[in-house]
Coordinates of C-alpha atoms in Angstrom, one line a residue:
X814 CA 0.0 0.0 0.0
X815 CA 1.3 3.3 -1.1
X816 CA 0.4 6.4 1.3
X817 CA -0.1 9.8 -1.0
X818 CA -0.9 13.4 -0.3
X819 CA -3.6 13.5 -2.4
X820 CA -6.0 11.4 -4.2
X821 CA -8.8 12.4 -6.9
X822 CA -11.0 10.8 -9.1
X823 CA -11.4 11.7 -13.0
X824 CA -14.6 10.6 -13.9
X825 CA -16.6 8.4 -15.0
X826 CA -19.4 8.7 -12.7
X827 CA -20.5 9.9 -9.1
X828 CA -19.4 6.3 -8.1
X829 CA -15.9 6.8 -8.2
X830 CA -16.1 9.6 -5.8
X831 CA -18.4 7.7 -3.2
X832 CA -16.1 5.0 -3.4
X833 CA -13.3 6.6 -2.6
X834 CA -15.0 8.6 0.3
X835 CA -16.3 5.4 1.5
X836 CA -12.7 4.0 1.8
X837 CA -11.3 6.9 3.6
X838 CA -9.5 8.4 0.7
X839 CA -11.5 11.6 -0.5
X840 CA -12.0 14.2 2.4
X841 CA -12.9 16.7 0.9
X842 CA -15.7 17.7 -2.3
X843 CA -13.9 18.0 -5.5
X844 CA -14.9 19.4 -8.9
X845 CA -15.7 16.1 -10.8
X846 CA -17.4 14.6 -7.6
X847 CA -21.0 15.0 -9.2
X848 CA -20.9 15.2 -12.5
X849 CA -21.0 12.5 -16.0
X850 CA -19.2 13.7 -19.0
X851 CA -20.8 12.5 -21.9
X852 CA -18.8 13.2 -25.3
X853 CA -20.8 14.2 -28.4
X854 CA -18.6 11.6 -30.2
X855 CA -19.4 8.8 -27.3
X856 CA -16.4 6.6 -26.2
X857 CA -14.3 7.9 -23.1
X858 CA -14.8 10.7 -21.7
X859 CA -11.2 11.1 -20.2
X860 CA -10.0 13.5 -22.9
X861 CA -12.8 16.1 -22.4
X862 CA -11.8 16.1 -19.0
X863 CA -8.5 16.8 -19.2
X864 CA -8.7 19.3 -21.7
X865 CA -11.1 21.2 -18.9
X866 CA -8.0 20.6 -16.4
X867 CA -5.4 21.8 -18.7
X868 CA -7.5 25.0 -19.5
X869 CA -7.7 25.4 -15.7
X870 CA -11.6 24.7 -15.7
X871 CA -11.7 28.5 -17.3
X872 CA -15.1 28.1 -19.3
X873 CA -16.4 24.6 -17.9
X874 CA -19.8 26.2 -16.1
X875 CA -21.1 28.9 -18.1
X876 CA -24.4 29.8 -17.9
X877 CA -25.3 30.5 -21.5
X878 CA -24.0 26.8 -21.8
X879 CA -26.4 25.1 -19.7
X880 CA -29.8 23.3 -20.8
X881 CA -32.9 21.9 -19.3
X882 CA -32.6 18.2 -19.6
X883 CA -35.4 16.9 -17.2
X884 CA -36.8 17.1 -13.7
X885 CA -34.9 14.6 -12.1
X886 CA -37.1 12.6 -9.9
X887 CA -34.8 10.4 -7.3
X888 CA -33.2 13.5 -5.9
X889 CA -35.7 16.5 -6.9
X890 CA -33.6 18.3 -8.7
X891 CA -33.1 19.4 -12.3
X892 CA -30.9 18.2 -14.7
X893 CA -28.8 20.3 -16.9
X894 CA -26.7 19.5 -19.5
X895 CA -23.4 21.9 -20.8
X896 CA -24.1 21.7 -24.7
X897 CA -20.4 22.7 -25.2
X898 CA -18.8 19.9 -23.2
X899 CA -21.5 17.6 -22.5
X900 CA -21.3 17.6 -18.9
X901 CA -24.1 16.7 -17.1
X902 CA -25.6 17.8 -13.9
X903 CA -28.0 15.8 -12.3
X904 CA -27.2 16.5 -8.7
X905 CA -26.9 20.9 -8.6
X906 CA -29.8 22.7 -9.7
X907 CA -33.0 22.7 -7.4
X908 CA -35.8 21.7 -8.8
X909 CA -38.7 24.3 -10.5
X910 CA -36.0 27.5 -9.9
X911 CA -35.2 29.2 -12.6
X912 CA -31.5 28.8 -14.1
X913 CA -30.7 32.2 -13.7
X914 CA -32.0 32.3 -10.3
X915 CA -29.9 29.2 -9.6
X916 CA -26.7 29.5 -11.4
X917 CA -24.5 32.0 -9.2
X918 CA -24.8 29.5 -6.0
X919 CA -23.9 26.2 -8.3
X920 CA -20.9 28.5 -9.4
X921 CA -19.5 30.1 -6.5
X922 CA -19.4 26.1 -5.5
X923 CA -17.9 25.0 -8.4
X924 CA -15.9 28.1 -8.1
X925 CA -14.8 26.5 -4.7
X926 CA -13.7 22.8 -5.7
X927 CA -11.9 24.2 -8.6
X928 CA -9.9 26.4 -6.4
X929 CA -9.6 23.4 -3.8
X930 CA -8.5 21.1 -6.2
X931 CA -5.5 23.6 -7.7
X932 CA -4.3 24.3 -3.9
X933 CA -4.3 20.6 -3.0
X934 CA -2.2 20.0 -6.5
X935 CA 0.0 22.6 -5.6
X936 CA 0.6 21.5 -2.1
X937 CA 1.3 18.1 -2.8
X938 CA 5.3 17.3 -2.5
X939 CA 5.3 13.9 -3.4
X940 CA 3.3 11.8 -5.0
X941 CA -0.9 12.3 -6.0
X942 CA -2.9 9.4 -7.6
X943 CA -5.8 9.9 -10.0
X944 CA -8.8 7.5 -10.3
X945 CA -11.0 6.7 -13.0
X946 CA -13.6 4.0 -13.0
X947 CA -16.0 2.3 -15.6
X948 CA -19.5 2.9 -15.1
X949 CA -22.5 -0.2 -16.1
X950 CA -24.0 1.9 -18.6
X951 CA -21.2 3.5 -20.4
X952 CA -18.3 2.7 -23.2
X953 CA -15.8 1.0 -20.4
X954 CA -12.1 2.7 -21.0
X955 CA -9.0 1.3 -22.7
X956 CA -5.9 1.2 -21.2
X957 CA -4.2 3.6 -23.6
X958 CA -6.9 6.3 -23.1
X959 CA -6.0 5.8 -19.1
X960 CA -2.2 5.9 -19.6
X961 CA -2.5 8.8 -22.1
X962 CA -4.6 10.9 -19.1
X963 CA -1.6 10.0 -16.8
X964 CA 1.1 11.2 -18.9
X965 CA -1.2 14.7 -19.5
X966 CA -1.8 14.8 -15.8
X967 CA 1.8 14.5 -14.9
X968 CA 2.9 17.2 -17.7
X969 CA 0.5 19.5 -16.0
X970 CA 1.8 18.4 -12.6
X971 CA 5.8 18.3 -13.2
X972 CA 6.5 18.5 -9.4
X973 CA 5.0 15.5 -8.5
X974 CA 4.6 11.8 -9.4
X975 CA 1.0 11.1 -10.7
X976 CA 0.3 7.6 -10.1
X977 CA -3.2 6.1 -12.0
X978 CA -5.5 3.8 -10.8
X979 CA -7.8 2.6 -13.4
X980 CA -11.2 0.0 -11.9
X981 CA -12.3 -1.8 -14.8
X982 CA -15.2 -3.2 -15.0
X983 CA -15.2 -6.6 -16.2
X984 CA -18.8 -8.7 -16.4
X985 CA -18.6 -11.9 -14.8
X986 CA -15.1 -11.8 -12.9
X987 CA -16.2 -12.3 -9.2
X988 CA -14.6 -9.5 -6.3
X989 CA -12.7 -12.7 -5.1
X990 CA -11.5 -13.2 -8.9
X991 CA -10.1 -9.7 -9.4
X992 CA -7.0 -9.1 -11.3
X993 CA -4.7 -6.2 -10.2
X994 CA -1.9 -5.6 -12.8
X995 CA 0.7 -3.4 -12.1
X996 CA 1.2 -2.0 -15.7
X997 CA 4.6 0.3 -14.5
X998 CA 5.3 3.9 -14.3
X999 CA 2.3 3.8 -11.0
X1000 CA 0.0 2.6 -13.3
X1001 CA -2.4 -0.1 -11.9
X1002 CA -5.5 -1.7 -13.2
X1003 CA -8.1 -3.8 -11.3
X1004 CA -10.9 -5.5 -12.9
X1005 CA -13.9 -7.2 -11.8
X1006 CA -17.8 -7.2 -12.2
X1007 CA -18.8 -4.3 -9.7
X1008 CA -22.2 -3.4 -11.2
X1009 CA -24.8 -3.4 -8.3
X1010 CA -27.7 -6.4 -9.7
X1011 CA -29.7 -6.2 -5.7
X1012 CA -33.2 -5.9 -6.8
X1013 CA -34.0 -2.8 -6.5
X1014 CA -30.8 -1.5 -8.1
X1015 CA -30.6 1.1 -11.5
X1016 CA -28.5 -0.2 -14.5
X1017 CA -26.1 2.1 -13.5
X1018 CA -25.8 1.3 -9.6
X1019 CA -22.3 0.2 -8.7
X1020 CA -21.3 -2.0 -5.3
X1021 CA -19.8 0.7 -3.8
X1022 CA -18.7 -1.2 -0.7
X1023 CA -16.2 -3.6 -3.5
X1024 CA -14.7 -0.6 -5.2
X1025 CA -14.3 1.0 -1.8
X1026 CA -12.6 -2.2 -0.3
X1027 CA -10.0 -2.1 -3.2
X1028 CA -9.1 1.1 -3.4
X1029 CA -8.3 1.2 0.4
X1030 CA -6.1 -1.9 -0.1
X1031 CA -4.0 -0.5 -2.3
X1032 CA -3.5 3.2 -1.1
X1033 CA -3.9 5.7 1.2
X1034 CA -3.9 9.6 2.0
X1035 CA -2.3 12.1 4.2
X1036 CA -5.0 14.2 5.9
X1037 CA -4.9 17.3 3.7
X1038 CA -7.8 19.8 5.4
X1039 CA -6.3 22.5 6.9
X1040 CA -7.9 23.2 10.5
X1041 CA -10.5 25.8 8.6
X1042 CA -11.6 23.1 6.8
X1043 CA -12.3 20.7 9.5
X1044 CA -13.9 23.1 11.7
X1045 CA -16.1 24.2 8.5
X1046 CA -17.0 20.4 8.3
X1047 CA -18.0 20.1 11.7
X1048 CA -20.3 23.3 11.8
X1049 CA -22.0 21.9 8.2
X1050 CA -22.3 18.7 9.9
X1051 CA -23.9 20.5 13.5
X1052 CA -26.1 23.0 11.0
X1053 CA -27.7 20.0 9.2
X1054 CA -28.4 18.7 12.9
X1055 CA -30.3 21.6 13.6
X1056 CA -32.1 21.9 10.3
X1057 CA -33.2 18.2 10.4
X1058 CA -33.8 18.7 14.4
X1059 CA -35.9 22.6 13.0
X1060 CA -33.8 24.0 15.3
X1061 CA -33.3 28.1 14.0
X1062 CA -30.0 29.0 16.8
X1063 CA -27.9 26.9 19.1
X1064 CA -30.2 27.4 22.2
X1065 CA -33.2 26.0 20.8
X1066 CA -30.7 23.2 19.3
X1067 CA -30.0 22.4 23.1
X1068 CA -33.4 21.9 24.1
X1069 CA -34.4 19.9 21.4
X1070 CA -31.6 17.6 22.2
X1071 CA -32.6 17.5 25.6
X1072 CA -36.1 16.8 24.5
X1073 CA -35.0 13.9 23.3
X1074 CA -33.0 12.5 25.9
X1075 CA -36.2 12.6 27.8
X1076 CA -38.5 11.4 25.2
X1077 CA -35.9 8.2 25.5
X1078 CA -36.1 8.2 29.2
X1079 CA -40.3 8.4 28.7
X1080 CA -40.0 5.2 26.5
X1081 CA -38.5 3.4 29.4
X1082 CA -41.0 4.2 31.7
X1083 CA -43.9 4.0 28.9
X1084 CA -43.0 1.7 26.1
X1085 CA -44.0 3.0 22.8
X1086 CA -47.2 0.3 22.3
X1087 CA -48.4 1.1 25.9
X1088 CA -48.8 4.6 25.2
X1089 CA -50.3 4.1 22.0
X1090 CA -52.6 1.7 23.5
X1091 CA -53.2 4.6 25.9
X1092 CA -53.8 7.4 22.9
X1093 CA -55.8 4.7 21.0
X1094 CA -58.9 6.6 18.7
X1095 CA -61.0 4.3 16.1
X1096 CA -61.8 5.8 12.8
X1097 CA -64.1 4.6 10.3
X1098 CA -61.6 4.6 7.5
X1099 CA -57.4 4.6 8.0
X1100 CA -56.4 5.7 4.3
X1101 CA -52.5 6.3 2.8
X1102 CA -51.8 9.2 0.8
X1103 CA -48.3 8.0 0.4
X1104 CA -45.8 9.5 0.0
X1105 CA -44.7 5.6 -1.1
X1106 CA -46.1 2.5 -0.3
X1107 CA -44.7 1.7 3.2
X1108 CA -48.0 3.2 5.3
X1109 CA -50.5 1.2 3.4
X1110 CA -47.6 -2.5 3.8
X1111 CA -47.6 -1.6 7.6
X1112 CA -51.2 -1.0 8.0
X1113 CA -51.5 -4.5 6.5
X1114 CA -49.2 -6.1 8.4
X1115 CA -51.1 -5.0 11.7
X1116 CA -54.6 -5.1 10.2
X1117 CA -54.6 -7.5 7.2
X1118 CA -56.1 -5.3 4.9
X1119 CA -55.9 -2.0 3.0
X1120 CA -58.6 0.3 2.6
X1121 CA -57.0 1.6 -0.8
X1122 CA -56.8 5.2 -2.1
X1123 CA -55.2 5.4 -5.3
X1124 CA -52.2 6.3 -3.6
X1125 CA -51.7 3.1 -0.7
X1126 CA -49.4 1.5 -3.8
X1127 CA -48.0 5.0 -5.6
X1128 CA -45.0 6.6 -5.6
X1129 CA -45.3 10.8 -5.2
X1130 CA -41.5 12.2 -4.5
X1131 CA -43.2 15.7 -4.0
X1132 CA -45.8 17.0 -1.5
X1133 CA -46.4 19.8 -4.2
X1134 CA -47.4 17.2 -7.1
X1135 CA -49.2 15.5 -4.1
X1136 CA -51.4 18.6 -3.9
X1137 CA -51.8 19.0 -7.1
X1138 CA -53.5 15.7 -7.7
X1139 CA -55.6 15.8 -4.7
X1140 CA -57.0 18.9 -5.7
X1141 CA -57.2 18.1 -9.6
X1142 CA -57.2 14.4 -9.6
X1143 CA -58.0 14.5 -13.4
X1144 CA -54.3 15.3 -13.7
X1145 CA -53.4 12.3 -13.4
X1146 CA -53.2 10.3 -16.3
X1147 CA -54.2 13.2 -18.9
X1148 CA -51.2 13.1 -21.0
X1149 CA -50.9 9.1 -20.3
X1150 CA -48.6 7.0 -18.6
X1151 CA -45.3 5.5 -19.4
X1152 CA -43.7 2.2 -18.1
X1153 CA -40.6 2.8 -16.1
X1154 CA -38.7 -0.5 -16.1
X1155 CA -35.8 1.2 -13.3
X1156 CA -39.2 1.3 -10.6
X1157 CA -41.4 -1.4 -12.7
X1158 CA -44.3 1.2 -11.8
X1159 CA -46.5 3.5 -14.0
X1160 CA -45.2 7.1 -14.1
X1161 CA -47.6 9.3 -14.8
X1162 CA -46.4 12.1 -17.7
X1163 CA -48.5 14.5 -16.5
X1164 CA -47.6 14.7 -12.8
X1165 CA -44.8 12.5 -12.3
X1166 CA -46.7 10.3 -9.6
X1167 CA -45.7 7.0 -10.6
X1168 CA -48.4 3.6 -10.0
X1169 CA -47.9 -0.2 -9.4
X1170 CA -50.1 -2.2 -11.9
X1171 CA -51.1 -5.7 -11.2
X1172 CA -48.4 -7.3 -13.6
X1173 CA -45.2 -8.7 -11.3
X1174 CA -41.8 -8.2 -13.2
X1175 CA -39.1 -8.3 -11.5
X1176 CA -35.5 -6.3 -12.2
X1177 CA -33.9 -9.0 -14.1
X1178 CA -36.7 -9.2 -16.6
X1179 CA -38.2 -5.3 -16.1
X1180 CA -40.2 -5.2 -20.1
X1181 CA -42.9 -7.2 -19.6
X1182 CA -44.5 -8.3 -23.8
X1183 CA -46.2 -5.2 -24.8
X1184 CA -50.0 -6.8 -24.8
X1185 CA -49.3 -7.4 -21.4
X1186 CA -48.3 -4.1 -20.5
X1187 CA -51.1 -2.7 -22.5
X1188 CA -53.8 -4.2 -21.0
X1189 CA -52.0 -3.6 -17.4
X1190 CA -52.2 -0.1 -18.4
X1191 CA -56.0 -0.4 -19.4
X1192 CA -56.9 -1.8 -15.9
X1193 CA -54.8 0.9 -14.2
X1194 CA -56.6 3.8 -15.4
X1195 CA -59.9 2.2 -15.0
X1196 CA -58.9 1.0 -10.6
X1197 CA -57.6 5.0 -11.0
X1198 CA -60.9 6.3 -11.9
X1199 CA -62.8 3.9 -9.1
X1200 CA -60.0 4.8 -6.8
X1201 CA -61.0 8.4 -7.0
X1202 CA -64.3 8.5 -6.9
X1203 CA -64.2 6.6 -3.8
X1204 CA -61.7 8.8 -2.3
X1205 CA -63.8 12.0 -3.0
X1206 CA -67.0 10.1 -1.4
X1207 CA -64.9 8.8 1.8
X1208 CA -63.6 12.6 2.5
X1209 CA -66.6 14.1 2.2
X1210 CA -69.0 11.9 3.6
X1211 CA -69.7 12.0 7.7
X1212 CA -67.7 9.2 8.8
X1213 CA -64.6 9.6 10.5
X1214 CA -60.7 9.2 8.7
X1215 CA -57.2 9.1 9.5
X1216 CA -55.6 10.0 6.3
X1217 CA -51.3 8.5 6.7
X1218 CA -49.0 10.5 4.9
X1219 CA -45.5 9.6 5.0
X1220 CA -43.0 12.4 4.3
X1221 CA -39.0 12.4 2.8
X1222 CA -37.1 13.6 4.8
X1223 CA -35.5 14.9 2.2
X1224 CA -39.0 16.7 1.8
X1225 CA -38.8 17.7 5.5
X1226 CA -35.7 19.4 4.7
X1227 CA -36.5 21.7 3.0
X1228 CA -37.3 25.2 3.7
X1229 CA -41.0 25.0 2.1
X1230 CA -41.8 21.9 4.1
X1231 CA -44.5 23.3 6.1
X1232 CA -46.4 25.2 3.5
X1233 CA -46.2 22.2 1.6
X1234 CA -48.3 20.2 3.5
X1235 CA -50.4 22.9 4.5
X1236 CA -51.2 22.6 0.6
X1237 CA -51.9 19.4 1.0
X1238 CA -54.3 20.0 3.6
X1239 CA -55.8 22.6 2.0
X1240 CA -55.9 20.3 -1.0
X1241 CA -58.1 17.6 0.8
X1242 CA -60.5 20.3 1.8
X1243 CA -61.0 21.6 -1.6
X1244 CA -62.0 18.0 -2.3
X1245 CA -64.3 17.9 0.4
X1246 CA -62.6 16.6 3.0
X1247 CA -64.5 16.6 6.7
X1248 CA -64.0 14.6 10.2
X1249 CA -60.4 14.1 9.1
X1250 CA -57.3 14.0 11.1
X1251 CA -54.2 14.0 9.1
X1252 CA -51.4 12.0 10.8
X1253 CA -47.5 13.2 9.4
X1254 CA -45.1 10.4 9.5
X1255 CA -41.5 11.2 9.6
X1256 CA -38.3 10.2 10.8
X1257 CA -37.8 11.1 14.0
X1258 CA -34.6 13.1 13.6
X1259 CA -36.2 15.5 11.5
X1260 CA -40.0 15.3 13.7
X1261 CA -39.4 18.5 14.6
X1262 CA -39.7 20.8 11.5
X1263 CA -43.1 19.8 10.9
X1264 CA -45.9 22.6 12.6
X1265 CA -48.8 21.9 14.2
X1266 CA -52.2 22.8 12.6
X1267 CA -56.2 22.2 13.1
X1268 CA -56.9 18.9 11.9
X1269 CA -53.5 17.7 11.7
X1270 CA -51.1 15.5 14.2
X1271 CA -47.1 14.7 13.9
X1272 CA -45.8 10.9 14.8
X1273 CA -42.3 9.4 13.8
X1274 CA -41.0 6.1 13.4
X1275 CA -37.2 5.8 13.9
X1276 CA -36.2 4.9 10.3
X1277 CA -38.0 4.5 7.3
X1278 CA -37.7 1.5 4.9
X1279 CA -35.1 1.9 2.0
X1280 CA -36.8 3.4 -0.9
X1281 CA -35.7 -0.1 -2.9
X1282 CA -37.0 -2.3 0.1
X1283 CA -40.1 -0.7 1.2
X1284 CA -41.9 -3.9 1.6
X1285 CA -39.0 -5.5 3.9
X1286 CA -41.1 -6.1 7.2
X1287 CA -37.8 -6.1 9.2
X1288 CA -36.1 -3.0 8.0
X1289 CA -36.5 0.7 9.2
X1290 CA -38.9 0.7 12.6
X1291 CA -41.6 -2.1 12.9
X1292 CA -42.4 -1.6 16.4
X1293 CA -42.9 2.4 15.6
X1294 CA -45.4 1.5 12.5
X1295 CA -46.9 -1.0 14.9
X1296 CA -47.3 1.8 17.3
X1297 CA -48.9 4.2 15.0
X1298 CA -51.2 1.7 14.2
X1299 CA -52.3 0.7 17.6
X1300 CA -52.9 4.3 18.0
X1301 CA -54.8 5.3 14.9
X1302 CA -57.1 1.8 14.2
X1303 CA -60.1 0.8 12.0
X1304 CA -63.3 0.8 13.8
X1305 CA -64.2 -2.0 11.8
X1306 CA -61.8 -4.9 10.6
X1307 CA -62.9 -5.4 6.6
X1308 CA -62.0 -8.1 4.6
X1309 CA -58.9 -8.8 2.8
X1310 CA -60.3 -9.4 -1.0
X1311 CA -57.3 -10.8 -2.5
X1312 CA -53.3 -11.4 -1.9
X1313 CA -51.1 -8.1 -1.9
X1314 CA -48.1 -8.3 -4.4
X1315 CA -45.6 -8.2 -2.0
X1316 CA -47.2 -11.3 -0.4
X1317 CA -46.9 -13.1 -4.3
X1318 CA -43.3 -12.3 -4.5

């Protein structure tokens, strides 16, 4: 194992970066951290990059270069693509702001790492190593095009040696079966199959835990952050605290923590079951407004039935479209609906709420024949429509509901959370709604940025499921879903009509 004073990757994906802070090796955020290159001429992306290096990044981010790509739902942001360079940025820009409202923070950033990365360069004394790994759904590299970046890199870098490590991906050659070839000149390549295939995974996931386990084996890094820079970690680190705990100043931050340590010691003394058993209420109808499917799988699992909305088995990233369709539930559907083999759900075009049909692929055969998926699409709409009406009858009618709706945190994080959900609420009374409570589920960290309002209560569960797991009885908090359910129960136990999918698969 070689120790170095600094160690970067080159691409090709956000992988290579999460690997290598997974292993210990990155401390600090770096300009191609985020970021896919994708060459108008395909093939590797390596020269691109280095050409942006050599030029000092001097036009790499320029606003007049930037275009809208897509609303990129798994993080909520937008996607923008440089036309000059083909970079991509799916990780930057929030989502429905404006470019040029947007721009000058994801620059002065930028701005940052660049400057980071040239100080670290500068600093080093004697000897950095570069890192470039293949990704699962692009061109893999050649060897030459590696070696050739090394040789630019150490002409730009004449003070130091520039070592390269090059991760190859290489289908079908187990972890165990790796090959590690030292090709000379601190040039090493290691090749195995590190594409991610746990159900649930995208083509593009990578085992990030593998990569990391070889990098870390074959080098490591000096501690490069000066004292500003670890002090400026630890007060991002404490701010995030606060905003997840809604604390607005240190003081407030103190007694939330202490909030907690009592809450713990109530738990004790009251287990979480007894004092739901304590704050039991029966309403006529328990129904899930999402935001995924884990509310209506735990109120199954205490109750043995759903009483379905048409969102218990839906998948709404944002409370905003959420409002959107409660109030104008014609939305959905109205410019159709498009198979999305990475979920194997329904995504609405219009909206972006995506829908489980009845049909059961799984993610090693995601395309179901297309008769098959037409007529799963005929029978969605149509369970849609029924869904619907029955949700505007059960809202407005005088029985009593508890309507679950399980929130990001993500979505808690952010500074609109609150009048988000108040649009939801107001939302639900547009459509009628009466004799409601609406119950927030969130992670507890973050319980405590969500207000209190008429009609409306606040419960948390330790951990939610993993997005690509939400039907994993065993994973995030049982005992707190089984709580919220003792709490909040049907006043009348109805009939399970048929087996749930998750119970089929």
């Amino acid at each position: 194992m070689k120790k170095y004073d600094f160690i970067f990757g080159v691409g090709r994906a956000c992988a290579c970066s999460q690997s290598l802070r997974l292993a210990g090796l990155q401390l600090l955020s770096l300009p191609w951290d985020w970021v896919a290159v994708n060459p108008k001429t395909g093939g590797s992306d390596l020269p691109t990059r280095l050409d942006i290096m050599a030029s000092g990044f001097a036009d790499w981010l320029r606003e007049e270069d930037l275009e809208f790509v897509s609303h990129y739902a798994d993080n909520g942001k937008d996607q923008y693509r440089n036309r000059k360079y083909g970079i991509v940025h799916p990780h930057d820009f929030p989502r429905d702001i404006p470019l040029h409202e947007s721009y000058p923070s994801v620059k002065a950033k930028y701005d940052r790492r660049v400057d980071r990365f040239k100080r670290l360069m500068a600093e080093a004394k004697g000897s950095v190593l570069a890192v470039y790994m293949d990704t699962p759904v692009s061109p893999p590299a050649d060897v030459a095009s590696c070696k050739e970046a090394q040789k630019r890199l150490q002409s730009m870098y004449p003070h130091v040696k520039v070592d390269f490590l090059m991760i190859s991906l290489e289908y079908g050659r187990s972890f165990d079966d790796r090959t590690i070839e030292d090709m000379g000149d601190g040039f090493t390549r290691v090749a195995f199959d590190f594409k991610d295939r746990r159900p649930g995974k995208f083509d593009y996931s990578v085992d990030l835990g593998k990569c990391a386990a070889v990098m870390k084996s074959l080098a490591s890094v000096r501690d490069y952050r000066t004292r500003g820079e670890i002090k400026a970690m630890a007060e991002r680190t404490r701010r995030k605290k606060m905003q997840a705990a809604g604390a607005s100043n240190a003081w407030e931050y103190f007694l939330i923590r202490r909030r907690r340590e009592f809450a713990r010691i109530k738990e004790l003394i009251f287990p979480r079951m007894a004092l739901a058993s304590l704050r039991r209420k029966k309403y006529d109808h328990i129904l899930s407004l999402g935001m995924n499917c884990e509310p209506a799988f735990r109120f199954s699992l205490s109750w043995g039935f759903v009483d379905s909305t048409p969102f218990s088995w839906a998948l709404c990233t944002r409370l905003s479209a959420l409002a959107e369709v409660l109030r104008d539930p014609g939305l959905v559907g109205s410019d159709g609906f498009s198979w999305n083999p990475k979920s194997l759900m329904w995504q609405c075009n219009r909206t972006g709420v995506s829908f489980h049909g009845k049909l059961a692929p799984d993610f090693q055969h995601p395309n179901p024949p297309a008769d098959d998926l037409e007529k799963d699409k005929a029978d969605l709409i149509q369970r849609i429509a029924y869904l619907d009406d029955k949700l505007t009858r059960i809202l407005s009618d005088g029985s009593s509901k508890a309507l679950i709706l399980r929130v990001h945190t993500k979505e808690v994080l952010c500074d609109g959370i609150n009048k988000d959900i108040d649009a939801v609420q107001q939302a639900l009374e547009v459509r009628g709604a009466k004799r409601y409570t609406l119950v927030v589920v969130t992670e507890r960290a973050v319980r405590g940025r969500i207000a209190s309002a008429p009609n409306r209560v606040i419960r948390s569960v330790d951990a939610f499921n993993p997005g690509n797991s939400v039907v994993k009885p065993k994973l995030g908090d049982p005992l707190g879903w089984k709580a919220l359910f003792a709490e909040f129960t049907p006043a009348k136990i109805l009939p399970k009509k048929h087996a749930f999918k998750f119970e089929k698969e």
